[in-house]
GROMACS .gro file of C-alpha atoms in nm:
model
  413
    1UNK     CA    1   0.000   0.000   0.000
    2UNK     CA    2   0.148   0.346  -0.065
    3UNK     CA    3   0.167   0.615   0.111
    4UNK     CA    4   0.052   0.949   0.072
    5UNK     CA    5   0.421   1.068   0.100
    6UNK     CA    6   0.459   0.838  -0.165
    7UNK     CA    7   0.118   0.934  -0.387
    8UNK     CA    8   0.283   1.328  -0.318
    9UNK     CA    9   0.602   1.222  -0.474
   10UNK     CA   10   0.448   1.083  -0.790
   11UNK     CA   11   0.233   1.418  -0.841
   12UNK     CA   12   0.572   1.584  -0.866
   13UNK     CA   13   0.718   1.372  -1.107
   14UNK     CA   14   0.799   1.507  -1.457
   15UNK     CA   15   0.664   1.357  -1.737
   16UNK     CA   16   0.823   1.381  -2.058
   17UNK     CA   17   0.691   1.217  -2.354
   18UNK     CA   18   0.913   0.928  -2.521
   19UNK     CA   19   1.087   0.848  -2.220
   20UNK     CA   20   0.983   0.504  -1.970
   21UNK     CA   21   0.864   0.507  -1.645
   22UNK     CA   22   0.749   0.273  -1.371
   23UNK     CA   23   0.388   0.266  -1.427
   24UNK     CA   24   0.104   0.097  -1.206
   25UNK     CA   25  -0.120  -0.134  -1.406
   26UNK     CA   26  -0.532  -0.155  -1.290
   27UNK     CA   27  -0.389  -0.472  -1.131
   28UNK     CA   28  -0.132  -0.329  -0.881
   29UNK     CA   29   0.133  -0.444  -1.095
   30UNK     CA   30   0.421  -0.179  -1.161
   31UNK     CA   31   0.585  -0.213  -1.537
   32UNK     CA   32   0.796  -0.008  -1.719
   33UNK     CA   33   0.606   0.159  -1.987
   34UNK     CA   34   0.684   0.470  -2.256
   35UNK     CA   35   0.471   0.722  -2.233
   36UNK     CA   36   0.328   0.849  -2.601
   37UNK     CA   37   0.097   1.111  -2.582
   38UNK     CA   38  -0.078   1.292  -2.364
   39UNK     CA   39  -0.432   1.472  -2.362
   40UNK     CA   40  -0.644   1.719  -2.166
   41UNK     CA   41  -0.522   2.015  -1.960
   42UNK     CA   42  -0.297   2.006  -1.655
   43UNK     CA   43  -0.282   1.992  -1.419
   44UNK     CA   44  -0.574   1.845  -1.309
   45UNK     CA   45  -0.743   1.714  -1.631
   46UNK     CA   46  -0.403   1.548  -1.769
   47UNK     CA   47  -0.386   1.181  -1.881
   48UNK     CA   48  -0.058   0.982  -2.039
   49UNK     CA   49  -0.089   0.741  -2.310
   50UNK     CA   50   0.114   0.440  -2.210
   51UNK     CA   51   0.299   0.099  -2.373
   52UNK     CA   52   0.430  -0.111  -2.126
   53UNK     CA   53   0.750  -0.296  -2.262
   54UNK     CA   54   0.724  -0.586  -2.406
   55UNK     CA   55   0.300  -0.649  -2.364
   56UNK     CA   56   0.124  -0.664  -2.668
   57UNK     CA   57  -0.014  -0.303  -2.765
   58UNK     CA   58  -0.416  -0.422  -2.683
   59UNK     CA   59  -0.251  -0.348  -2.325
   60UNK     CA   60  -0.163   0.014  -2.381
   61UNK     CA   61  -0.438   0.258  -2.237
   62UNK     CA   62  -0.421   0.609  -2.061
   63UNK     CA   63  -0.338   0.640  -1.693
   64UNK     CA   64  -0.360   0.953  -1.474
   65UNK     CA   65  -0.069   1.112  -1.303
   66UNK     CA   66  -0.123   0.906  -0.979
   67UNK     CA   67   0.044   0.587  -1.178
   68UNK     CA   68   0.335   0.704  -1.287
   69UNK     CA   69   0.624   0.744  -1.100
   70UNK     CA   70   1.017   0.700  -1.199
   71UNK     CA   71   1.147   0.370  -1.215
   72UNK     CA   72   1.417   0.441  -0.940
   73UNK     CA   73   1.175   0.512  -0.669
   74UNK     CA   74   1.183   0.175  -0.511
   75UNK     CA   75   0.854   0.035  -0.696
   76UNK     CA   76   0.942  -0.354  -0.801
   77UNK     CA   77   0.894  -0.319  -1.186
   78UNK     CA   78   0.802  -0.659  -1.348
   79UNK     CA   79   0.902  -0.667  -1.694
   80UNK     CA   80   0.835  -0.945  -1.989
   81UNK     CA   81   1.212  -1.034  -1.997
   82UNK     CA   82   1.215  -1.176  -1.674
   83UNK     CA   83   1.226  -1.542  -1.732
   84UNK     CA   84   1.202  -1.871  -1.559
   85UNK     CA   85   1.561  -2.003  -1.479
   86UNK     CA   86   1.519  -2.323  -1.621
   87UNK     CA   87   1.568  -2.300  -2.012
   88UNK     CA   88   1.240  -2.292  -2.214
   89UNK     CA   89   1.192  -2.480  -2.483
   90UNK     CA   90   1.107  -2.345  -2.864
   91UNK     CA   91   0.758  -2.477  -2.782
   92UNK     CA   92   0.744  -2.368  -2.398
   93UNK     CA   93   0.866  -1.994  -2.498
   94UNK     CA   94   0.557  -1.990  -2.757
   95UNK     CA   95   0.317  -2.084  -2.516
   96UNK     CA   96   0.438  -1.868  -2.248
   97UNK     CA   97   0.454  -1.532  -2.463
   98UNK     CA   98   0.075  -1.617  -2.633
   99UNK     CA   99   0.000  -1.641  -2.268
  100UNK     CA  100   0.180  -1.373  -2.115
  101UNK     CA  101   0.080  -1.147  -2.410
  102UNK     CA  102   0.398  -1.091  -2.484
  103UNK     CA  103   0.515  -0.882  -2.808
  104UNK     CA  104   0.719  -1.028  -3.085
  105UNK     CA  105   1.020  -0.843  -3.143
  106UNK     CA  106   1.130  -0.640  -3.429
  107UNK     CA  107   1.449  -0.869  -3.375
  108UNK     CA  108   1.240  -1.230  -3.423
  109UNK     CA  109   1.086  -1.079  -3.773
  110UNK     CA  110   1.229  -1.086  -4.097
  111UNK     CA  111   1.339  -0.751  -4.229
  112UNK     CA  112   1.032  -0.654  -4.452
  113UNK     CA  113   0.753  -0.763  -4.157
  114UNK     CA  114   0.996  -0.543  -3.927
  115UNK     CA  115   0.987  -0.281  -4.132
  116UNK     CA  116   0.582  -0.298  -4.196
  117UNK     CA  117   0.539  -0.374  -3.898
  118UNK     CA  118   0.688  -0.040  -3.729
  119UNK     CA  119   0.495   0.174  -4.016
  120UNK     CA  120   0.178   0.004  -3.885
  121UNK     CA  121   0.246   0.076  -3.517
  122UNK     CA  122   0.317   0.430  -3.617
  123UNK     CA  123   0.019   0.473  -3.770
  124UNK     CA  124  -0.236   0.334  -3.523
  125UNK     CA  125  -0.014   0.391  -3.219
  126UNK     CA  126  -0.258   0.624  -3.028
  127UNK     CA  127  -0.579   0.469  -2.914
  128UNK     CA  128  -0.820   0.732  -2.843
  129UNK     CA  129  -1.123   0.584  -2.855
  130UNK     CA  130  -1.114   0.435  -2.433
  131UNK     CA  131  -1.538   0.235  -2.494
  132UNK     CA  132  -1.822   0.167  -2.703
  133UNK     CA  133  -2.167   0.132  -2.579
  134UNK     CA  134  -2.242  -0.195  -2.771
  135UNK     CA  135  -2.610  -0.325  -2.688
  136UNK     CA  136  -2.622  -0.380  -2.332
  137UNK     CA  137  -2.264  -0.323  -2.246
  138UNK     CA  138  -2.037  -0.059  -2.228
  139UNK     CA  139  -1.671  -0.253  -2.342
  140UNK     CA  140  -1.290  -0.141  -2.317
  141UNK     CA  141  -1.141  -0.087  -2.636
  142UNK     CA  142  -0.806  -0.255  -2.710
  143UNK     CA  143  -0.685  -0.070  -3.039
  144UNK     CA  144  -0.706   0.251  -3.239
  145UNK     CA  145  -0.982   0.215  -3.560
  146UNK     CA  146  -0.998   0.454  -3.819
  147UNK     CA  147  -1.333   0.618  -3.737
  148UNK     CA  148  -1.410   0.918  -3.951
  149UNK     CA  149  -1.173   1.250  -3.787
  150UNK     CA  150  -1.532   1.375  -3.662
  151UNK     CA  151  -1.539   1.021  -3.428
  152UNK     CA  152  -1.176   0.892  -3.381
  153UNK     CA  153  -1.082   1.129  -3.084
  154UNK     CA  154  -1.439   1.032  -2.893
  155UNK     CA  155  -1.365   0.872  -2.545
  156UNK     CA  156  -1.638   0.664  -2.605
  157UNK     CA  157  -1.878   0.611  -2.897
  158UNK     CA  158  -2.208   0.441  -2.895
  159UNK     CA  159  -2.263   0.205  -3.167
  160UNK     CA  160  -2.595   0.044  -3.235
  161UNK     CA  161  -2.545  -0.336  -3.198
  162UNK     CA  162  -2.786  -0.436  -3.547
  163UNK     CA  163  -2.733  -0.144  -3.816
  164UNK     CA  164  -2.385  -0.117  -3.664
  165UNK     CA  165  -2.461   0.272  -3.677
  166UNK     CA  166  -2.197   0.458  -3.473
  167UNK     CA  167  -2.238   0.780  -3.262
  168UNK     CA  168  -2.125   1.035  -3.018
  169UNK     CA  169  -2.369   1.132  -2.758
  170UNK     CA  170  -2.612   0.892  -2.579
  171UNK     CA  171  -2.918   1.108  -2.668
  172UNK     CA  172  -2.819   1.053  -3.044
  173UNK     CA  173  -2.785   0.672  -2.925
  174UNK     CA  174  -3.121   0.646  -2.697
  175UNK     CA  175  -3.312   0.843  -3.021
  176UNK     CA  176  -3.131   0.575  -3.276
  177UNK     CA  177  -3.246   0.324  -3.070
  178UNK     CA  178  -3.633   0.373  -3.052
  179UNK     CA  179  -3.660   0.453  -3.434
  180UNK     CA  180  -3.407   0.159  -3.598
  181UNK     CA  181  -3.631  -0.077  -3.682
  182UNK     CA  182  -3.337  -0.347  -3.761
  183UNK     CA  183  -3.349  -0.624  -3.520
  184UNK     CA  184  -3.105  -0.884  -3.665
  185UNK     CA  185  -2.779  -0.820  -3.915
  186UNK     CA  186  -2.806  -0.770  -4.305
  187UNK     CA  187  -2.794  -1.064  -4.525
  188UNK     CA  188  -2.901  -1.371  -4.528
  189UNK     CA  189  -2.940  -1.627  -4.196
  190UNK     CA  190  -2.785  -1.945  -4.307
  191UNK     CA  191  -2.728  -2.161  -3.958
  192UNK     CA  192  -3.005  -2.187  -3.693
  193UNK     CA  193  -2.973  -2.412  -3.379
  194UNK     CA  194  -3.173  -2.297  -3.042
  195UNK     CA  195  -3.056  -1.951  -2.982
  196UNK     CA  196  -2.774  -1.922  -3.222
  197UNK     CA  197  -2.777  -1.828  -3.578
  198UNK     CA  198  -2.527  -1.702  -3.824
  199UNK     CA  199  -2.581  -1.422  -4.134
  200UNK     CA  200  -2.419  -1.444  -4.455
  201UNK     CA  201  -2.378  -1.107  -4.563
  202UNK     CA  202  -2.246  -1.037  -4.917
  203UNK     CA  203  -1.989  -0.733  -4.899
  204UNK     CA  204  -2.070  -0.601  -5.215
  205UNK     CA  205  -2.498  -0.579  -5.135
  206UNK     CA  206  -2.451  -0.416  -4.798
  207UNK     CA  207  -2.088  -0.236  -4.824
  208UNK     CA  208  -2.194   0.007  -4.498
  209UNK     CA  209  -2.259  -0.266  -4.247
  210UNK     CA  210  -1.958  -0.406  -4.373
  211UNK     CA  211  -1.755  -0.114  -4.344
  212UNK     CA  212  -1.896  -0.018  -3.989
  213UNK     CA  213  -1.829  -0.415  -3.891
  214UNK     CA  214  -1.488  -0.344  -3.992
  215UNK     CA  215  -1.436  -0.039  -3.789
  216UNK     CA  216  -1.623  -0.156  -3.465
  217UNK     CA  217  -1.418  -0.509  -3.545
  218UNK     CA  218  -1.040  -0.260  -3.575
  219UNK     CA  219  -1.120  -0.201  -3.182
  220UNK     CA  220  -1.044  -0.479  -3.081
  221UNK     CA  221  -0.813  -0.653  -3.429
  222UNK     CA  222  -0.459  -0.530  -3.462
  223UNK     CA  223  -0.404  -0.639  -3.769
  224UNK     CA  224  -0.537  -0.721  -4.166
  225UNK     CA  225  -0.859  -0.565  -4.140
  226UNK     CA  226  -1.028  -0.373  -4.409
  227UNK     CA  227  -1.242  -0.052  -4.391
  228UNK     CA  228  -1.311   0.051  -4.761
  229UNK     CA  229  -1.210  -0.192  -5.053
  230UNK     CA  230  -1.439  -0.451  -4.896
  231UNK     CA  231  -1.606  -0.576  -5.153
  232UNK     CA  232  -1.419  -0.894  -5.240
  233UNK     CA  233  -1.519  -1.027  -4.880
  234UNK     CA  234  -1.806  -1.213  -4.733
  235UNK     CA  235  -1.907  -1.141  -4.343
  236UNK     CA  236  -1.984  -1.454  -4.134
  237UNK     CA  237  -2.198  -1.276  -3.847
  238UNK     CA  238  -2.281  -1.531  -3.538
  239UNK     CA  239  -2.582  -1.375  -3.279
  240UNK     CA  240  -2.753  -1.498  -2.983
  241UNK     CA  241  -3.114  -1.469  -3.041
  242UNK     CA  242  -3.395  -1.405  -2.809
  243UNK     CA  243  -3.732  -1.202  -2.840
  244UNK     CA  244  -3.589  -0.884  -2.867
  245UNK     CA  245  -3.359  -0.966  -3.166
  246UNK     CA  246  -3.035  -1.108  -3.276
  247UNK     CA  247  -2.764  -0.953  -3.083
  248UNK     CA  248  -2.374  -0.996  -3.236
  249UNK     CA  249  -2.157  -1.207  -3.015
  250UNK     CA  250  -1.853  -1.255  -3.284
  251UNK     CA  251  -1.854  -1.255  -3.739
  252UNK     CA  252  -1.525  -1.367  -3.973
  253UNK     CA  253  -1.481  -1.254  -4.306
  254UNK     CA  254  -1.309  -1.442  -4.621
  255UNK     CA  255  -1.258  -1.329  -4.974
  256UNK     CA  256  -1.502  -1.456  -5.224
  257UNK     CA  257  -1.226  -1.632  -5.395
  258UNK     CA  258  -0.874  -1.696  -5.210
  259UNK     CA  259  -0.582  -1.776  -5.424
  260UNK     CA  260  -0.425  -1.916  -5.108
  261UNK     CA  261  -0.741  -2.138  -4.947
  262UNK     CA  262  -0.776  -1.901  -4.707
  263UNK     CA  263  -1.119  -1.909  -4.507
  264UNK     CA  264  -1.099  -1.677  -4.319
  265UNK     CA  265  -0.957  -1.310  -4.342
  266UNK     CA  266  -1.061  -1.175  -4.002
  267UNK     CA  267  -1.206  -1.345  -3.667
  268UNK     CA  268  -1.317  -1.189  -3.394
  269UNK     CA  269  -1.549  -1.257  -3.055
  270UNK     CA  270  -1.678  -0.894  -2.859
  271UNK     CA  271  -1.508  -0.934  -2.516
  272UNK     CA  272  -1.813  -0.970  -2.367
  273UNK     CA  273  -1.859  -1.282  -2.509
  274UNK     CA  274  -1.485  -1.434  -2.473
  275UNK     CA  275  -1.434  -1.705  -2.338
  276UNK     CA  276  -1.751  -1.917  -2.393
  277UNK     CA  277  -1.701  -2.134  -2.674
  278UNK     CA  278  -1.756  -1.895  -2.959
  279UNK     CA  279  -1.413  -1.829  -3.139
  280UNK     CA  280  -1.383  -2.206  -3.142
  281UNK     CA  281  -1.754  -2.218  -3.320
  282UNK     CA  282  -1.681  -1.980  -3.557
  283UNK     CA  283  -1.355  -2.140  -3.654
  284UNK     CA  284  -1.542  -2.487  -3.703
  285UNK     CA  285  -1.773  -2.283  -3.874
  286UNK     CA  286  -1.472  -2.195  -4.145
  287UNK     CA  287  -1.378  -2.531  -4.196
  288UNK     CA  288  -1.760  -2.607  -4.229
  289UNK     CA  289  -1.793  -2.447  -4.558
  290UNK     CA  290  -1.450  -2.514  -4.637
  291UNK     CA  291  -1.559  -2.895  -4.665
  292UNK     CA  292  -1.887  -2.825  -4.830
  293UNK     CA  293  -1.672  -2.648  -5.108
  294UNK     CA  294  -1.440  -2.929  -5.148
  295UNK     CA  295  -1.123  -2.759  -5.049
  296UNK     CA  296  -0.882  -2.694  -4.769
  297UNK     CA  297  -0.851  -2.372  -4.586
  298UNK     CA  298  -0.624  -2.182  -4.333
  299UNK     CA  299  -0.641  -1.871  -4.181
  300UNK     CA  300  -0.488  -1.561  -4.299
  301UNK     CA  301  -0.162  -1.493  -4.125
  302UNK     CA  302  -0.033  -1.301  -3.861
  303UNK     CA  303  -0.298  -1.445  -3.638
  304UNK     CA  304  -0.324  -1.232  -3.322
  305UNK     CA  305  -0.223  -1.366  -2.992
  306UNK     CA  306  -0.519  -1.463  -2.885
  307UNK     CA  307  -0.646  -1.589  -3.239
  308UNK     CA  308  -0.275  -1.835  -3.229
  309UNK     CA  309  -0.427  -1.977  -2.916
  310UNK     CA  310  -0.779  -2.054  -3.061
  311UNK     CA  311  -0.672  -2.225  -3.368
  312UNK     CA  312  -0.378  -2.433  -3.217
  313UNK     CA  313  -0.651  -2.530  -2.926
  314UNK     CA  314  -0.907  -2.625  -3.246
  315UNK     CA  315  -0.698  -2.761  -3.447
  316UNK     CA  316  -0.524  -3.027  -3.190
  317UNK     CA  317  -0.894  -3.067  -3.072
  318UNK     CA  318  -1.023  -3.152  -3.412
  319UNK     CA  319  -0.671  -3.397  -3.485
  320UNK     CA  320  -0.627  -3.606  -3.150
  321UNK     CA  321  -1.040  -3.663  -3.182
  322UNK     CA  322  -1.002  -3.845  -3.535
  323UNK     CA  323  -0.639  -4.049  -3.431
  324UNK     CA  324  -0.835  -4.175  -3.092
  325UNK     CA  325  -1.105  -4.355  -3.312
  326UNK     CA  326  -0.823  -4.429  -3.605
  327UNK     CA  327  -0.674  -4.805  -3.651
  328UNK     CA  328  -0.349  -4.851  -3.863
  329UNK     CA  329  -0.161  -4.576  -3.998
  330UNK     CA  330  -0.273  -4.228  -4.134
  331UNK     CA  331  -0.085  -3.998  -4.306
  332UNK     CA  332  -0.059  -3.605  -4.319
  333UNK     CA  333  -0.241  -3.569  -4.669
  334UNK     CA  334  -0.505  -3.839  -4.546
  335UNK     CA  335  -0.585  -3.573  -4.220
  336UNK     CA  336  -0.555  -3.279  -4.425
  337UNK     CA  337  -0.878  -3.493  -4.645
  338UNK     CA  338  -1.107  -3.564  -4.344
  339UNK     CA  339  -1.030  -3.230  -4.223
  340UNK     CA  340  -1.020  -2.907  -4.450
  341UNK     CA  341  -0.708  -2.861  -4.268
  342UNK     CA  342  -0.376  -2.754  -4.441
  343UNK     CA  343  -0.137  -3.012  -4.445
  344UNK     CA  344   0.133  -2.713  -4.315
  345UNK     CA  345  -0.109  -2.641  -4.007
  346UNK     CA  346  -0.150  -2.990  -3.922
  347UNK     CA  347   0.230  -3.059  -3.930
  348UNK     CA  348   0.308  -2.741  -3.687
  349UNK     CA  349  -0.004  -2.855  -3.467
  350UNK     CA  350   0.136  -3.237  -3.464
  351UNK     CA  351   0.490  -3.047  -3.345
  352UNK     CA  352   0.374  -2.885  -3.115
  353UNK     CA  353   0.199  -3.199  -2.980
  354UNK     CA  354   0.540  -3.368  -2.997
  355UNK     CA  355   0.366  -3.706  -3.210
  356UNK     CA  356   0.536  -3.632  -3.582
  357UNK     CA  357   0.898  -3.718  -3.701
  358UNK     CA  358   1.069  -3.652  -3.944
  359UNK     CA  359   1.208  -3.908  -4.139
  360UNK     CA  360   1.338  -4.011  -4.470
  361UNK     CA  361   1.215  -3.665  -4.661
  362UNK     CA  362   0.845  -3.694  -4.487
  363UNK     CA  363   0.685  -3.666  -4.168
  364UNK     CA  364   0.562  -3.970  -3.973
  365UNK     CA  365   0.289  -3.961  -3.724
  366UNK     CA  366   0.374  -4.150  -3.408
  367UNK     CA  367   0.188  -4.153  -3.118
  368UNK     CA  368   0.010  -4.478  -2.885
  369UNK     CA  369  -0.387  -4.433  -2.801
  370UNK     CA  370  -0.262  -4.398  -2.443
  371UNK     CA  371  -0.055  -4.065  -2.540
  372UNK     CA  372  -0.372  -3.943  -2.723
  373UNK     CA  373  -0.624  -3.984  -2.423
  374UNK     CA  374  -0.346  -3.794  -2.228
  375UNK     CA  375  -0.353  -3.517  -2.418
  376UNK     CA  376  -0.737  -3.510  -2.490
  377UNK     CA  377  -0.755  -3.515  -2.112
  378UNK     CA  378  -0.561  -3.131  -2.095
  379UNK     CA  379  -0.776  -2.807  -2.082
  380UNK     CA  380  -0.680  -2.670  -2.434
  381UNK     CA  381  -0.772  -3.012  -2.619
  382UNK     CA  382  -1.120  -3.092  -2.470
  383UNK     CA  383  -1.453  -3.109  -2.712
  384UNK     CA  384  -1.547  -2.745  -2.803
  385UNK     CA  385  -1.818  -2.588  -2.569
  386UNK     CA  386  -2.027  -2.532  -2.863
  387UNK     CA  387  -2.019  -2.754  -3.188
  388UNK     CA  388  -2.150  -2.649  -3.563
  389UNK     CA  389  -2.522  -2.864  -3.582
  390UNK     CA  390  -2.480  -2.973  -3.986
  391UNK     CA  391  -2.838  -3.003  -3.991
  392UNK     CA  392  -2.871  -2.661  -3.894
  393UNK     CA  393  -2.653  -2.544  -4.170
  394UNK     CA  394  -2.790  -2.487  -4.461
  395UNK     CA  395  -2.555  -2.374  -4.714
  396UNK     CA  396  -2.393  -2.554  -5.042
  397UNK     CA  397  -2.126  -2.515  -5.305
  398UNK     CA  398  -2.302  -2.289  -5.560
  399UNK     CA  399  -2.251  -2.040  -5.828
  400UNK     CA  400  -2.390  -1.767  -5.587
  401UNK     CA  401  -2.251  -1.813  -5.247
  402UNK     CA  402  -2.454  -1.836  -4.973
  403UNK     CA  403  -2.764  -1.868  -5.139
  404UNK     CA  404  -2.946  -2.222  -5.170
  405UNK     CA  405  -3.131  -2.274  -5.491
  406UNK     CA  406  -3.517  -2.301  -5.478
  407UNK     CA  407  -3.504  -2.696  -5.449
  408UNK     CA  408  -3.230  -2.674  -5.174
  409UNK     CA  409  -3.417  -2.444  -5.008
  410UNK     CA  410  -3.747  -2.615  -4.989
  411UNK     CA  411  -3.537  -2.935  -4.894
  412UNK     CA  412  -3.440  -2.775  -4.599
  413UNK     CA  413  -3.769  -2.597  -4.489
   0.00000   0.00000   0.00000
């Protein structure tokens, strides 16, 4: 606990921007962290925009005066680099940092994604933008979106959670609210099963939802998503329905056509709704339509932190679950069939799991029933909270995506 000696020492600290100080997280936790910007007037009205070293940038936020304090006042400062003192391995260290939230360096990229990597961060550094009013909660924002200039410096924006309408004061929001008569997302609903449902919606046929999806969807992405040239892409948008609508829990997007197999371009679950089985949904979701196309698909890469955890979890899932019930031997191409699964992400997912070797110029799965109930039997490898329903899918390979034809459709009504 500190004192208010200590609290009066701190208010006299000079801040200077650029420079690192010992900074107090909402935790307790003191880190070193730059300080980037600053807004409103001092003294009393002053905040400092901060990045702690080494924590992925969704950390950064603005802290008052009463946090900051220099680093050789005494505080204990807890930094990323502090490591175990047993040696990690390759797989350990990638665990620990998607855990830890810890930042890839400049130093662990290749030249070009170092050097467009620090023109991103320089452009979206500043997160101004601290909440949205999203339905019925009010969430923390983790990154800086490109809002028009009108919006992008509002501490908080309200966003209607159907139209996707965004807005600056609450009476604007309360007003929106009693006169939208939207009550579910644009497109078409393609998956039903008790209170869940997904929307297809076609990029091209509703270009502003999409472009506010991709905005709201920025606050909380670092990376790859798309604001304007948006029309290539198809929205995946999963909602928890009840009598007063279908309220957005989490979407992904995918081109129309993919050179590369990718399914999905962006992925993202609200915060609100972390944690409860729906990344994992709408990732099976992916591979659902991958397989009713006939191909193979991967995600777009970088994958965020979080996202790396999601699909690795998914993805071992999805393999150790077929092996269990497998007799004889199976090879990489033969998983990557049953699957939709690259063979290259089922290789790094089988490494990671420590059952495939390399031998002879291919890779050779090896691993006893009793080493796949072991690992089926950890936290990250258990059966999905939620599963895709097929029967509740309907969608099929077609000239027009997403739409059944008039036979299909009747055969599913």
């Amino acid at each position: 606990m500190m004192t208010q000696a200590g609290q009066d020492k701190r208010s006299l600290v000079v801040v200077n921007l650029n420079e690192v100080y010992a900074v107090r997280r909402s935790d307790g936790q003191w880190r070193s962290a730059e300080v980037i910007q600053t807004r409103g007037t001092p003294p009393d009205h002053v905040q400092y925009y901060v990045h702690y070293t080494g924590l992925n940038r969704r950390l950064d936020e603005w802290v008052t005066p009463d946090r900051i304090d220099n680093i050789k006042n005494g505080n204990h400062v807890v930094d990323s680099e502090e490591q175990p003192e047993r040696k990690l391995t390759r797989n350990q260290k990638r665990k620990h940092d998607e855990i830890n939230h810890v930042q890839t360096s400049y130093a662990e990229m290749d030249p070009t994604t170092a050097a467009l990597e620090r023109e991103h961060e320089d452009f979206t550094k500043i997160k101004y933008c601290d909440s949205i009013v999203f339905g019925n909660y009010e969430i923390d924002t983790w990154y800086y979106s490109p809002y028009p200039e009108e919006y992008e410096k509002c501490k908080r924006l309200y966003i209607c959670e159907f139209c996707l309408k965004y807005m600056k004061f609450a009476r604007t929001y309360i007003n929106h609210k009693a006169k939208c008569d939207k009550k579910m997302p644009a497109g078409v609903e393609i998956y039903r099963h008790k209170t869940l449902a997904v929307y297809e919606i076609d990029a091209k046929q509703h270009k502003i939802y999409c472009q506010n999806l991709c905005l709201l969807a920025k606050l909380f992405l670092d990376h790859k998503t798309l604001y304007f040239d948006i029309e290539p892409f198809i929205m995946y948008v999963l909602c928890e329905v009840d009598k007063d609508g279908a309220h957005m829990v989490g979407y992904f997007s995918k081109e129309r056509l993919s050179p590369d197999n990718h399914n999905v371009a962006c992925i993202l679950t609200l915060p609100p709704y972390q944690r409860k089985g729906y990344g994992k949904f709408l990732i099976q979701f992916s591979y659902e339509l991958s397989k009713r196309d006939g191909q193979v698909g991967t995600p777009e890469k970088p994958l965020s932190d979080l996202g790396k955890l999601s699909y690795r979890s998914y993805w071992s899932w999805v393999l150790l679950d077929l092996l269990k019930d497998l007799n004889g031997t199976v090879s990489i191409r033969e998983l990557s069939n049953l699957t939709s699964i690259t063979e290259d992400d089922i290789i790094s997912t089988l490494q990671m799991l420590n059952i495939v070797k390399y031998w002879k110029g291919q890779h050779i799965i090896c691993v006893t029933p009793k080493q796949v109930e072991e690992h089926l039997k950890g936290e990250n490898y258990r059966k999905p909270l939620l599963t895709v329903q097929q029967e509740a899918l309907k969608w099929f390979q077609k000239g027009k995506r997403g739409r059944p034809t008039k036979k299909q459709k009747n055969a599913n009504d």
